[in-house]
Short mmCIF file of C-alpha atoms in Angstrom, two decimals:
data_model
loop_
_atom_site.label_atom_id
_atom_site.label_comp_id
_atom_site.label_asym_id
_atom_site.label_seq_id
_atom_site.Cartn_x
_atom_site.Cartn_y
_atom_site.Cartn_z
CA MET A 1 94.93 176.74 253.58
CA LYS A 2 93.95 179.85 251.58
CA THR A 3 95.34 178.19 248.45
CA ILE A 4 93.25 175.04 249.02
CA ILE A 5 90.12 177.12 249.61
CA ALA A 6 90.80 179.03 246.39
CA ALA A 7 91.20 175.79 244.47
CA TYR A 8 87.96 174.35 245.88
CA SER A 9 86.05 177.56 245.09
CA GLY A 10 87.37 177.47 241.50
CA VAL A 11 86.08 173.96 240.97
CA LEU A 12 82.65 174.88 242.36
CA ARG A 13 82.32 177.87 240.07
CA GLY A 14 82.96 175.50 237.17
CA THR A 15 84.59 177.89 234.69
CA GLY A 16 87.64 176.69 232.82
CA SER A 17 89.78 179.67 233.82
CA SER A 18 88.89 179.45 237.52
CA ILE A 19 89.65 175.71 237.68
CA LEU A 20 92.94 176.22 235.86
CA SER A 21 94.01 179.10 238.10
CA ALA A 22 93.06 177.27 241.29
CA LEU A 23 94.96 174.12 240.33
CA GLN A 24 98.02 176.12 239.35
CA ASP A 25 98.08 177.72 242.78
CA LEU A 26 97.52 174.40 244.53
CA PHE A 27 100.05 172.21 242.74
CA TRP A 28 102.58 174.78 241.51
CA LEU A 29 102.40 173.39 237.97
CA SER A 30 102.87 175.26 234.71
CA LYS A 31 99.73 176.34 232.88
CA SER A 32 100.32 173.95 229.99
CA LYS A 33 100.77 170.92 232.29
CA VAL A 34 97.62 171.72 234.25
CA GLU A 35 95.65 172.14 231.04
CA LYS A 36 96.92 168.80 229.72
CA GLN A 37 95.97 167.00 232.94
CA LEU A 38 92.48 168.53 232.86
CA GLN A 39 92.11 167.44 229.24
CA ILE A 40 93.10 163.86 230.14
CA ILE A 41 90.66 163.80 233.08
CA SER A 42 87.81 165.14 230.94
CA VAL A 43 88.34 162.49 228.26
CA LEU A 44 88.86 159.69 230.78
CA GLN A 45 85.55 160.41 232.52
CA TRP A 46 83.69 160.14 229.21
CA VAL A 47 85.48 156.91 228.21
CA LEU A 48 84.55 155.36 231.56
CA THR A 49 80.98 156.67 231.16
CA PHE A 50 80.80 155.06 227.72
CA LEU A 51 82.22 151.72 228.88
CA ILE A 52 81.02 151.07 232.44
CA MET A 53 78.75 153.78 233.87
CA GLY A 54 75.49 152.00 233.00
CA ILE A 55 76.52 148.68 234.56
CA ALA A 56 78.22 150.35 237.53
CA CYS A 57 75.16 152.47 238.39
CA THR A 58 72.87 149.44 238.10
CA LEU A 59 75.03 147.44 240.50
CA ILE A 60 75.30 150.33 242.95
CA LEU A 61 71.53 150.80 242.93
CA MET A 62 71.00 147.08 243.61
CA TYR A 63 73.50 147.25 246.47
CA ILE A 64 71.80 150.28 248.05
CA LEU A 65 68.51 148.38 247.98
CA CYS A 66 70.11 145.84 250.33
CA THR A 67 71.32 148.45 252.84
CA ASP A 68 69.68 150.73 255.40
CA CYS A 69 69.49 153.39 252.67
CA TRP A 70 67.12 151.27 250.56
CA ALA A 71 64.49 154.03 250.59
CA ILE A 72 66.73 156.25 248.45
CA ALA A 73 67.05 153.55 245.80
CA ALA A 74 63.31 152.79 246.02
CA LEU A 75 62.45 156.45 245.44
CA TYR A 76 64.72 156.59 242.41
CA LEU A 77 63.19 153.40 240.99
CA ALA A 78 59.70 154.84 241.47
CA TRP A 79 60.86 157.96 239.60
CA LEU A 80 62.37 155.76 236.90
CA VAL A 81 59.03 154.04 236.28
CA PHE A 82 57.23 157.39 236.14
CA ASP A 83 59.87 158.87 233.81
CA TRP A 84 60.40 155.77 231.64
CA ASN A 85 59.07 157.22 228.37
CA THR A 86 60.80 160.60 228.59
CA PRO A 87 63.73 159.55 226.34
CA LYS A 88 61.22 158.71 223.61
CA LYS A 89 59.76 162.23 223.82
CA GLY A 90 62.83 164.32 223.17
CA GLY A 91 64.47 163.71 226.52
CA ARG A 92 65.39 166.37 229.08
CA ARG A 93 68.34 168.40 227.88
CA SER A 94 70.23 170.79 230.14
CA GLN A 95 72.03 173.80 228.71
CA TRP A 96 73.98 173.97 231.95
CA VAL A 97 75.39 170.45 231.42
CA ARG A 98 76.02 171.08 227.71
CA ASN A 99 78.09 174.14 228.65
CA TRP A 100 80.23 172.51 231.35
CA ALA A 101 83.88 173.63 231.24
CA ILE A 102 84.95 169.98 231.16
CA TRP A 103 83.71 169.66 227.58
CA ARG A 104 86.06 172.43 226.44
CA TYR A 105 88.98 170.48 227.88
CA PHE A 106 87.57 167.38 226.16
CA ARG A 107 87.54 169.30 222.83
CA ASP A 108 91.09 170.60 223.24
CA TYR A 109 92.56 167.17 224.06
CA PHE A 110 92.30 166.04 220.39
CA PRO A 111 91.38 168.84 219.34
CA ILE A 112 87.86 168.55 217.88
CA ARG A 113 86.50 171.12 215.43
CA LEU A 114 83.08 171.63 213.81
CA VAL A 115 82.98 173.06 210.27
CA LYS A 116 79.81 174.61 208.86
CA THR A 117 79.44 174.71 205.07
CA HIS A 118 75.80 175.84 204.66
CA ASN A 119 73.09 177.56 206.63
CA LEU A 120 70.18 175.50 207.97
CA LEU A 121 66.64 176.87 207.97
CA THR A 122 64.88 176.85 211.33
CA THR A 123 61.59 176.15 209.52
CA ARG A 124 62.81 172.68 208.52
CA ASN A 125 63.72 169.50 210.39
CA TYR A 126 66.85 167.54 209.58
CA ILE A 127 68.43 164.10 209.81
CA PHE A 128 72.22 164.31 209.91
CA GLY A 129 74.02 161.17 208.76
CA TYR A 130 77.26 161.00 210.74
CA HIS A 131 80.23 159.10 209.28
CA PRO A 132 82.33 157.21 210.25
CA HIS A 133 81.33 155.62 213.56
CA GLY A 134 84.85 155.11 214.92
CA ILE A 135 85.12 153.21 218.18
CA MET A 136 83.14 155.63 220.37
CA GLY A 137 81.86 158.37 218.05
CA LEU A 138 83.87 160.98 219.96
CA GLY A 139 83.40 163.70 217.35
CA ALA A 140 79.62 163.16 217.26
CA PHE A 141 79.39 163.44 221.03
CA CYS A 142 81.57 166.54 221.43
CA ASN A 143 80.06 168.45 218.50
CA PHE A 144 76.38 167.71 219.00
CA SER A 145 75.88 166.78 222.69
CA THR A 146 77.92 169.64 224.13
CA GLU A 147 78.45 173.29 223.24
CA ALA A 148 82.24 172.94 223.23
CA THR A 149 82.53 173.54 219.47
CA GLY A 150 79.73 176.10 219.31
CA VAL A 151 77.03 174.13 217.48
CA SER A 152 74.27 176.48 218.69
CA GLN A 153 76.24 179.53 217.51
CA LYS A 154 77.08 178.00 214.15
CA PHE A 155 73.50 176.79 213.57
CA PRO A 156 71.27 179.22 215.49
CA GLY A 157 67.74 177.97 216.13
CA ILE A 158 68.67 174.32 215.45
CA ARG A 159 68.30 171.79 218.31
CA PRO A 160 70.65 168.80 217.82
CA TYR A 161 69.70 165.36 219.14
CA LEU A 162 72.40 162.70 218.97
CA ALA A 163 70.77 159.28 218.63
CA THR A 164 72.34 156.26 220.34
CA LEU A 165 71.42 152.71 221.41
CA ALA A 166 68.05 152.52 223.13
CA GLY A 167 69.48 150.09 225.69
CA ASN A 168 71.49 152.91 227.25
CA PHE A 169 68.23 154.52 228.41
CA ARG A 170 67.31 151.46 230.47
CA MET A 171 70.35 152.04 232.68
CA PRO A 172 69.74 154.08 235.86
CA ILE A 173 71.58 157.41 236.20
CA LEU A 174 73.28 156.90 232.81
CA ARG A 175 69.98 157.64 231.04
CA ASP A 176 69.63 160.96 232.87
CA TYR A 177 73.23 161.90 232.13
CA LEU A 178 72.78 161.16 228.43
CA MET A 179 69.46 163.03 228.20
CA SER A 180 71.03 166.11 229.77
CA GLY A 181 73.26 166.40 226.71
CA GLY A 182 70.36 166.10 224.27
CA ILE A 183 71.01 162.42 223.47
CA CYS A 184 68.01 160.29 222.51
CA PRO A 185 67.31 156.61 221.61
CA VAL A 186 67.88 155.68 217.99
CA ASN A 187 64.47 154.05 217.54
CA ARG A 188 61.40 154.87 215.51
CA ASP A 189 59.27 156.12 218.41
CA SER A 190 61.86 158.67 219.48
CA ILE A 191 62.66 159.89 215.97
CA ASP A 192 58.98 160.09 215.00
CA TYR A 193 58.23 162.20 218.08
CA ILE A 194 61.06 164.68 217.50
CA LEU A 195 60.31 165.10 213.80
CA SER A 196 56.51 165.31 214.10
CA LYS A 197 55.55 166.60 217.55
CA ASN A 198 58.44 168.85 218.54
CA GLY A 199 58.02 171.70 216.09
CA SER A 200 60.71 172.64 213.56
CA GLY A 201 64.42 173.33 213.84
CA ASN A 202 65.24 169.83 215.06
CA ALA A 203 68.30 167.92 213.85
CA ILE A 204 68.66 164.23 214.68
CA ILE A 205 72.20 162.96 214.30
CA ILE A 206 72.29 159.27 213.34
CA VAL A 207 75.59 157.40 213.15
CA VAL A 208 74.38 155.48 210.13
CA GLY A 209 77.07 152.76 210.01
CA GLY A 210 76.41 151.74 213.61
CA ALA A 211 78.07 148.73 215.23
CA ALA A 212 78.86 147.07 211.88
CA GLU A 213 80.95 150.07 210.83
CA SER A 214 82.82 150.19 214.13
CA LEU A 215 84.23 146.71 213.45
CA ASN A 216 86.18 148.02 210.46
CA CYS A 217 87.45 151.33 211.77
CA THR A 218 91.22 151.61 211.96
CA PRO A 219 93.74 154.42 211.44
CA GLY A 220 94.34 155.29 207.80
CA LYS A 221 91.09 153.72 206.60
CA ASN A 222 88.22 155.82 205.22
CA SER A 223 85.26 153.52 204.75
CA VAL A 224 81.58 153.77 205.62
CA THR A 225 78.82 151.17 205.94
CA LEU A 226 76.05 152.73 203.87
CA LYS A 227 75.04 150.77 200.77
CA ASN A 228 72.23 148.87 202.49
CA ARG A 229 71.48 151.40 205.23
CA LYS A 230 68.28 153.01 203.93
CA GLY A 231 66.04 153.20 207.00
CA PHE A 232 67.13 156.76 207.81
CA VAL A 233 66.20 157.84 204.25
CA LYS A 234 62.73 156.31 204.64
CA LEU A 235 62.26 158.17 207.93
CA ALA A 236 63.32 161.42 206.29
CA LEU A 237 60.76 160.90 203.49
CA ARG A 238 57.95 160.06 205.92
CA HIS A 239 58.53 163.30 207.81
CA GLY A 240 59.83 165.54 205.03
CA ALA A 241 63.07 166.05 206.96
CA ASP A 242 66.08 167.19 204.94
CA LEU A 243 69.12 164.90 204.87
CA VAL A 244 72.52 166.33 205.77
CA PRO A 245 75.74 164.34 205.18
CA VAL A 246 78.38 164.76 207.89
CA TYR A 247 81.92 163.44 207.71
CA SER A 248 84.41 163.44 210.60
CA PHE A 249 88.00 163.45 209.40
CA GLY A 250 90.19 161.80 212.03
CA GLU A 251 87.47 159.83 213.83
CA ASN A 252 89.16 156.55 212.90
CA GLU A 253 92.60 157.75 213.98
CA VAL A 254 92.12 157.95 217.75
CA TYR A 255 92.07 154.20 218.52
CA LYS A 256 93.84 151.15 217.11
CA GLN A 257 91.79 148.02 216.70
CA VAL A 258 92.31 144.33 216.02
CA ILE A 259 90.37 143.68 212.79
CA PHE A 260 89.03 140.15 212.41
CA GLU A 261 88.67 138.85 208.88
CA GLU A 262 85.25 137.89 207.54
CA GLY A 263 84.63 134.22 208.33
CA SER A 264 86.98 134.14 211.31
CA TRP A 265 85.81 133.05 214.78
CA GLY A 266 86.43 136.55 216.11
CA ARG A 267 84.15 138.18 213.53
CA TRP A 268 81.52 135.47 214.16
CA VAL A 269 81.47 136.35 217.89
CA GLN A 270 81.26 140.06 217.12
CA LYS A 271 78.33 139.61 214.75
CA LYS A 272 76.46 137.43 217.24
CA PHE A 273 76.82 140.14 219.88
CA GLN A 274 75.71 142.77 217.39
CA LYS A 275 72.62 140.75 216.44
CA HIS A 276 71.45 139.90 219.96
CA VAL A 277 72.75 142.77 222.11
CA GLY A 278 72.84 145.68 219.69
CA PHE A 279 76.56 146.45 219.86
CA ALA A 280 79.70 144.70 218.70
CA PRO A 281 82.58 144.13 221.13
CA CYS A 282 85.81 145.52 219.71
CA ILE A 283 89.37 144.72 220.76
CA PHE A 284 91.00 148.14 220.73
CA HIS A 285 93.49 150.27 222.55
CA GLY A 286 94.62 153.84 222.81
CA ARG A 287 97.34 155.40 224.95
CA GLY A 288 98.04 154.96 228.64
CA LEU A 289 96.94 157.34 231.37
CA PHE A 290 100.45 158.51 232.24
CA SER A 291 102.29 158.04 228.95
CA SER A 292 101.41 158.17 225.29
CA ASN A 293 103.99 155.41 224.70
CA THR A 294 101.99 152.79 226.61
CA TRP A 295 98.65 151.11 225.85
CA GLY A 296 95.47 152.09 227.60
CA LEU A 297 91.87 153.24 227.20
CA LEU A 298 92.56 156.91 226.51
CA PRO A 299 92.22 157.80 222.82
CA TYR A 300 95.26 159.15 221.01
CA SER A 301 95.26 162.94 220.72
CA LYS A 302 94.65 163.21 216.99
CA PRO A 303 92.65 166.04 215.39
CA ILE A 304 88.99 165.32 214.60
CA THR A 305 87.33 167.72 212.15
CA THR A 306 83.60 167.28 211.62
CA VAL A 307 82.28 168.82 208.39
CA VAL A 308 78.54 169.39 208.08
CA GLY A 309 77.58 169.27 204.42
CA GLU A 310 74.84 170.77 202.27
CA PRO A 311 71.27 169.74 203.14
CA ILE A 312 69.37 167.65 200.59
CA THR A 313 65.74 168.80 200.30
CA ILE A 314 63.43 165.86 200.95
CA PRO A 315 59.69 165.87 200.12
CA LYS A 316 57.15 164.51 202.59
CA ILE A 317 55.83 161.15 201.41
CA GLU A 318 53.92 159.21 204.08
CA ASN A 319 54.38 155.82 202.40
CA PRO A 320 57.45 156.11 200.15
CA SER A 321 58.02 153.37 197.60
CA GLN A 322 61.29 151.44 197.49
CA LYS A 323 62.12 153.25 194.24
CA GLU A 324 61.76 156.64 195.97
CA VAL A 325 63.85 155.50 198.93
CA ASP A 326 66.56 154.22 196.57
CA PHE A 327 66.57 157.47 194.61
CA TYR A 328 67.15 159.71 197.63
CA HIS A 329 69.58 157.23 199.16
CA SER A 330 71.64 157.45 195.95
CA MET A 331 71.54 161.25 196.16
CA TYR A 332 72.75 161.08 199.76
CA VAL A 333 75.65 158.73 198.94
CA ASP A 334 76.79 160.99 196.07
CA SER A 335 76.59 164.03 198.33
CA LEU A 336 78.66 162.34 201.03
CA ILE A 337 81.37 161.32 198.55
CA LYS A 338 81.51 164.86 197.15
CA LEU A 339 81.82 166.25 200.69
CA PHE A 340 84.71 163.86 201.43
CA ASP A 341 86.51 164.66 198.17
CA LYS A 342 86.12 168.42 198.63
CA TYR A 343 87.60 168.58 202.12
CA LYS A 344 89.97 165.58 202.39
CA SER A 345 93.12 167.50 201.37
CA LYS A 346 92.28 170.35 203.76
CA PHE A 347 92.27 168.00 206.73
CA GLY A 348 95.38 165.92 206.19
CA LEU A 349 94.45 163.32 203.58
CA PRO A 350 96.17 162.95 200.21
CA GLU A 351 94.21 163.77 197.05
CA THR A 352 94.50 160.12 196.00
CA ASP A 353 92.42 158.88 198.97
CA VAL A 354 88.92 157.71 198.12
CA LEU A 355 85.94 157.06 200.36
CA GLU A 356 85.05 153.38 200.40
CA VAL A 357 81.27 152.83 200.58
CA ASN A 358 80.30 149.33 201.76
#
């Protein structure tokens, strides 16, 4: 009984060492096995959050409305109406949530690492272009929506906001969970607010390739969807926010995907979903829950190293011309390619590999 109480107390305290110690006492497992199980649990909860939490919470809320506890659901819905525009105004981040011990186990599962190459001035605002998307953008989430890799220590005075699909913020409970990590909608209202009405020292992380890029991600392939993605450059010019290229080595290695050829029925279905829903359904798999030799939803434990490049100084131009947008877009593409070429051999790629820009 004392052992069980100790385990329960460790979980409540929420520190990685206390949880680990309590579980060791409870299950008589070696330290390495307990750590591995905690890593798997931490990643699994995020994968399930990514895939089903929004729909699940919506269905649960609808069910509660039909029970004797309907008042609880009604109160939450009233709060939801009142709080509807909060995601567009920078959200409601929680340092407590960003520092949860579970994110450190999430980081160590792969592991994920954040590499700083240059200092960022707190007197400026920034738009980080994150590449590649991968299936779930796991490196983007861990590095910029948690403190597991020390983003606040590496870039003191900089507040990161990871931008994701606006539809996620229409889902009850999920929206609050996402906001607690500093995640915001990737729409103009939200980005305009953060870059113009939230002071300086803000960094919005945009996964530029989006759903289109996710359709082509597969192990061994280094390609980005960027040639015709210029909206983020126009936003940077309108607000005078510096552009920062970011490349995550290993992001495409953690899942295997069925790639449909252009013109096939599968790609047609994916593009229709992307156009009308905002995301593209991918047929992918990782490893199983109990064995790395079986298929499942868990990503493979492959290293992900996110390198934050040198900021490109952007002037403030309220109504930039297409020529100005094209000029700074070209500078950004060149900077991203140079970043990839400089660090590829350090993080497991051969010197002959090139970054494919589509």
